[in-house]
Amino acid sequence: MMRLDKYLSEAGAASRRELKSIIRAGRVTVNGETVKSPEQKIGEDAVVKLDDRPVVLRGTVVLMLHKPAGYVTSTEDPRDRTVMELLPEEYRDLFPVGRLDKDTEGLLLLTNDGPLCHRLTSPRQQVEKEYFAETEGTVDASDVEAFAAGIVLRDGTRCLPAELRAGDGGCYVVVREGKYHQVRRMLASRGKPVTYLRRIREGELRLGTLEPGKWRHVTPEEMGNLL
Ligand code: URA
């Protein structure tokens, strides 16, 4: 048994906020009867229709988005454009797994599966995240050593040991945690402020050739490798 509003929200019928008024307006039927109470409990096998169209529960959906700069990682924002605006209407019920700063680009996962989101962001899982960064000044061997030993941020926070590699036109950073503005603050603590940042990998999952602003489904097999 499940609440009617939860059923409709899990099926991606509309945003959580819109659902209550949609139900109260009498647009939803359960087994042929109009139901106006969002709290009404319904069985998993109930036939639910919105505006006479069947609404079916779908399973777990996981998408990979190439977040462009200028979008905030949030489902709603009073000022800024959100990453949700880059997805088709039917996926507006998903939520981001973790967070990229407004100015950061790159790989962002979105899902409708709360427990999965929790597992992927749990500090205990230590899923590797790899970034490409451009900085003022070039990273050198002493920076690489400092990253391997564990950076202490300017506010005294200690980071786990991380990998830093110099690359073509920038550097690559691999971290296993997700503190606020972590990569920017790690590099700033070495006197190398970040001018550009893109996440290119989470676990085995690579951004690859996905263009900025584009998204694709993550296959169950890719998910298995990620966890
Ligand atoms: N580290 C940052 O500083 N910003 C991000 O968006 C992600 C990691």
Coordinates of C-alpha atoms and ligand atoms in Angstrom, one line a residue:
M1 CA 0.0 0.0 0.0
M2 CA 1.2 3.5 -0.8
R3 CA -0.2 7.0 -0.6
L4 CA -1.7 8.3 -3.8
D5 CA 0.5 11.4 -3.9
K6 CA 3.6 9.3 -3.4
Y7 CA 2.5 6.9 -6.2
L8 CA 2.0 9.7 -8.6
S9 CA 5.2 11.4 -7.7
E10 CA 7.2 8.1 -8.0
A11 CA 5.6 7.6 -11.4
G12 CA 6.8 11.0 -12.4
A13 CA 3.3 12.3 -13.2
A14 CA 4.0 15.8 -11.9
S15 CA 6.1 17.6 -9.4
R16 CA 5.4 17.0 -5.7
R17 CA 4.2 20.5 -5.3
E18 CA 1.7 20.3 -8.2
L19 CA 0.3 16.9 -7.2
K20 CA -1.8 18.0 -4.3
S21 CA -3.8 20.5 -6.3
I22 CA -4.1 18.1 -9.2
I23 CA -5.6 15.4 -6.9
R24 CA -7.9 17.9 -5.1
A25 CA -9.1 19.1 -8.5
G26 CA -10.5 15.6 -9.2
R27 CA -8.3 14.8 -12.1
V28 CA -7.1 11.5 -10.7
T29 CA -9.1 8.2 -10.6
V30 CA -8.2 4.9 -8.8
N31 CA -9.8 1.8 -10.2
G32 CA -12.3 4.1 -12.0
E33 CA -13.3 6.2 -9.0
T34 CA -12.3 9.8 -8.6
V35 CA -10.1 10.2 -5.5
K36 CA -9.6 13.7 -4.1
S37 CA -7.4 12.9 -1.1
P38 CA -3.7 12.8 -1.6
E39 CA -3.3 10.7 1.5
Q40 CA -5.5 7.9 0.2
K41 CA -3.7 4.5 0.5
I42 CA -3.8 2.5 -2.7
G43 CA -2.5 -1.0 -3.6
E44 CA 0.5 -1.5 -5.9
D45 CA -1.8 -3.1 -8.5
A46 CA -4.4 -0.2 -8.5
V47 CA -5.2 1.3 -11.9
V48 CA -4.4 5.0 -11.5
K49 CA -5.3 7.5 -14.2
L50 CA -4.6 11.2 -14.5
D51 CA -6.8 13.1 -16.9
D52 CA -8.0 9.6 -18.1
R53 CA -4.4 8.5 -19.0
P54 CA -2.9 5.6 -17.1
V55 CA 0.0 6.4 -14.8
V56 CA 2.3 3.5 -14.2
L57 CA 5.0 3.2 -11.7
R58 CA 8.5 3.0 -13.2
G59 CA 11.5 1.5 -11.6
T60 CA 14.8 3.2 -10.8
V61 CA 15.9 5.8 -13.3
V62 CA 19.5 7.0 -13.3
L63 CA 20.6 9.7 -15.7
M64 CA 24.0 11.2 -16.3
L65 CA 24.0 14.9 -17.2
H66 CA 26.9 17.0 -18.5
K67 CA 26.2 20.1 -16.3
P68 CA 27.2 23.3 -18.0
A69 CA 28.5 26.3 -15.9
G70 CA 25.8 28.7 -14.8
Y71 CA 23.3 26.2 -13.5
V72 CA 22.7 25.4 -9.8
T73 CA 22.5 21.8 -8.6
S74 CA 19.1 22.0 -7.0
T75 CA 15.6 21.0 -7.8
E76 CA 14.3 24.6 -7.3
D77 CA 15.9 28.0 -7.1
P78 CA 14.3 31.4 -6.9
R79 CA 17.0 33.1 -8.9
D80 CA 19.2 30.8 -10.9
R81 CA 18.5 28.2 -13.6
T82 CA 18.6 24.7 -12.2
V83 CA 20.0 21.5 -13.6
M84 CA 16.4 20.2 -13.8
E85 CA 15.6 22.6 -16.6
L86 CA 18.0 20.6 -18.8
L87 CA 15.9 17.5 -18.5
P88 CA 12.6 16.6 -20.2
E89 CA 9.4 17.2 -18.3
E90 CA 9.0 13.4 -17.5
Y91 CA 12.3 13.5 -15.4
R92 CA 11.5 16.5 -13.3
D93 CA 10.8 14.2 -10.3
L94 CA 14.5 13.1 -10.2
F95 CA 17.0 14.7 -7.9
P96 CA 20.7 15.2 -8.1
V97 CA 23.2 12.8 -6.5
G98 CA 25.6 15.1 -4.7
R99 CA 26.3 18.6 -5.9
L100 CA 28.5 20.6 -8.4
D101 CA 29.0 24.3 -7.8
K102 CA 27.2 26.7 -10.1
D103 CA 30.5 27.4 -12.0
T104 CA 31.6 23.8 -12.2
E105 CA 30.8 21.7 -15.3
G106 CA 30.7 18.0 -15.9
L107 CA 29.3 14.7 -14.7
L108 CA 26.3 14.9 -12.5
L109 CA 24.1 11.9 -11.8
L110 CA 20.3 12.2 -11.1
T111 CA 18.0 9.5 -9.9
N112 CA 14.5 8.9 -8.5
D113 CA 15.9 6.3 -6.0
G114 CA 16.5 7.8 -2.6
P115 CA 18.4 4.8 -1.1
L116 CA 20.6 4.6 -4.1
C117 CA 21.4 8.4 -3.9
H118 CA 22.3 7.8 -0.2
R119 CA 24.7 5.0 -1.0
L120 CA 26.4 6.9 -3.7
T121 CA 27.0 10.0 -1.5
S122 CA 27.8 8.1 1.7
P123 CA 31.3 9.0 2.9
R124 CA 31.7 5.2 3.8
Q125 CA 31.4 4.3 0.1
Q126 CA 34.3 6.6 -0.9
V127 CA 33.3 6.6 -4.6
E128 CA 36.2 8.2 -6.5
K129 CA 35.5 11.4 -8.2
E130 CA 37.9 12.8 -10.8
Y131 CA 38.2 16.4 -11.9
F132 CA 40.0 18.3 -14.5
A133 CA 41.1 21.8 -13.3
E134 CA 42.7 24.8 -14.7
T135 CA 44.5 27.0 -12.2
E136 CA 46.5 30.2 -11.9
G137 CA 50.0 29.0 -11.7
T138 CA 51.1 25.4 -12.6
V139 CA 51.0 22.5 -10.1
D140 CA 54.4 21.1 -9.2
A141 CA 55.8 18.1 -7.4
S142 CA 55.4 19.7 -4.0
D143 CA 51.7 20.1 -4.7
V144 CA 51.4 16.4 -5.7
E145 CA 53.1 15.4 -2.5
A146 CA 50.9 17.6 -0.4
F147 CA 47.8 16.1 -2.0
A148 CA 49.0 12.6 -1.4
A149 CA 49.7 13.4 2.3
G150 CA 46.3 15.0 2.8
I151 CA 45.6 18.7 2.3
V152 CA 44.8 20.9 5.2
L153 CA 42.3 23.5 4.0
R154 CA 42.7 27.2 5.1
D155 CA 40.0 26.8 7.7
G156 CA 42.0 23.8 9.3
T157 CA 39.8 21.0 7.8
R158 CA 41.9 18.0 6.9
C159 CA 41.2 16.2 3.6
L160 CA 41.8 12.5 2.9
P161 CA 44.9 11.7 0.8
A162 CA 44.1 12.6 -2.8
E163 CA 45.7 12.2 -6.2
L164 CA 47.0 15.1 -8.2
R165 CA 48.5 14.8 -11.7
A166 CA 49.8 17.5 -14.0
G167 CA 48.1 17.3 -17.4
D168 CA 47.8 19.1 -20.7
G169 CA 46.7 22.7 -20.0
G170 CA 45.7 21.9 -16.4
C171 CA 45.7 19.2 -13.8
Y172 CA 43.7 16.1 -12.7
V173 CA 42.5 15.6 -9.1
V174 CA 41.0 12.4 -7.7
V175 CA 39.1 12.7 -4.4
R176 CA 37.1 10.1 -2.3
E177 CA 35.0 12.6 -0.4
G178 CA 32.8 15.6 -1.1
K179 CA 33.4 18.6 1.1
Y180 CA 31.9 22.0 0.2
H181 CA 34.0 23.5 -2.7
Q182 CA 36.5 20.8 -2.0
V183 CA 38.7 20.8 -5.1
R184 CA 38.7 24.6 -5.4
R185 CA 39.7 24.9 -1.7
M186 CA 42.4 22.2 -2.0
L187 CA 44.1 24.0 -4.8
A188 CA 43.6 27.4 -3.3
S189 CA 45.4 26.2 -0.2
R190 CA 48.4 25.5 -2.4
G191 CA 48.2 29.1 -3.8
K192 CA 46.8 27.8 -7.2
P193 CA 43.3 29.2 -7.4
V194 CA 41.0 27.3 -9.8
T195 CA 39.8 29.2 -12.9
Y196 CA 37.9 26.3 -14.5
L197 CA 36.6 23.0 -13.1
R198 CA 35.0 19.9 -14.7
R199 CA 34.1 16.6 -13.1
I200 CA 35.0 13.8 -15.6
R201 CA 34.5 10.6 -13.6
E202 CA 32.6 9.0 -10.7
G203 CA 33.8 5.5 -9.9
E204 CA 34.0 3.7 -13.3
L205 CA 31.5 6.1 -14.9
R206 CA 33.1 8.6 -17.3
L207 CA 31.6 11.7 -18.8
G208 CA 33.2 10.7 -22.1
T209 CA 31.9 12.6 -25.2
L210 CA 28.6 13.7 -23.7
E211 CA 28.2 17.4 -24.7
P212 CA 27.5 20.1 -22.1
G213 CA 23.8 20.4 -21.5
K214 CA 23.2 16.8 -22.7
W215 CA 22.1 13.8 -20.7
R216 CA 21.8 10.0 -21.2
H217 CA 20.6 7.0 -19.2
V218 CA 23.0 5.1 -17.0
T219 CA 22.6 1.4 -17.7
P220 CA 22.0 -1.1 -14.8
E221 CA 25.4 -2.6 -15.7
E222 CA 27.2 0.7 -15.3
M223 CA 25.4 1.2 -12.0
G224 CA 26.6 -2.2 -10.8
N225 CA 30.2 -1.1 -11.6
L226 CA 29.7 2.2 -9.8
L227 CA 28.6 0.6 -6.5
Ligands
URA1 N1 35.0 20.6 -5.8 C1 34.6 21.9 -6.0 O1 35.3 22.7 -5.6 N2 33.5 22.2 -6.7 C2 32.7 21.2 -7.2 O2 31.7 21.6 -7.8 C3 33.1 19.9 -7.0 C4 34.2 19.6 -6.3

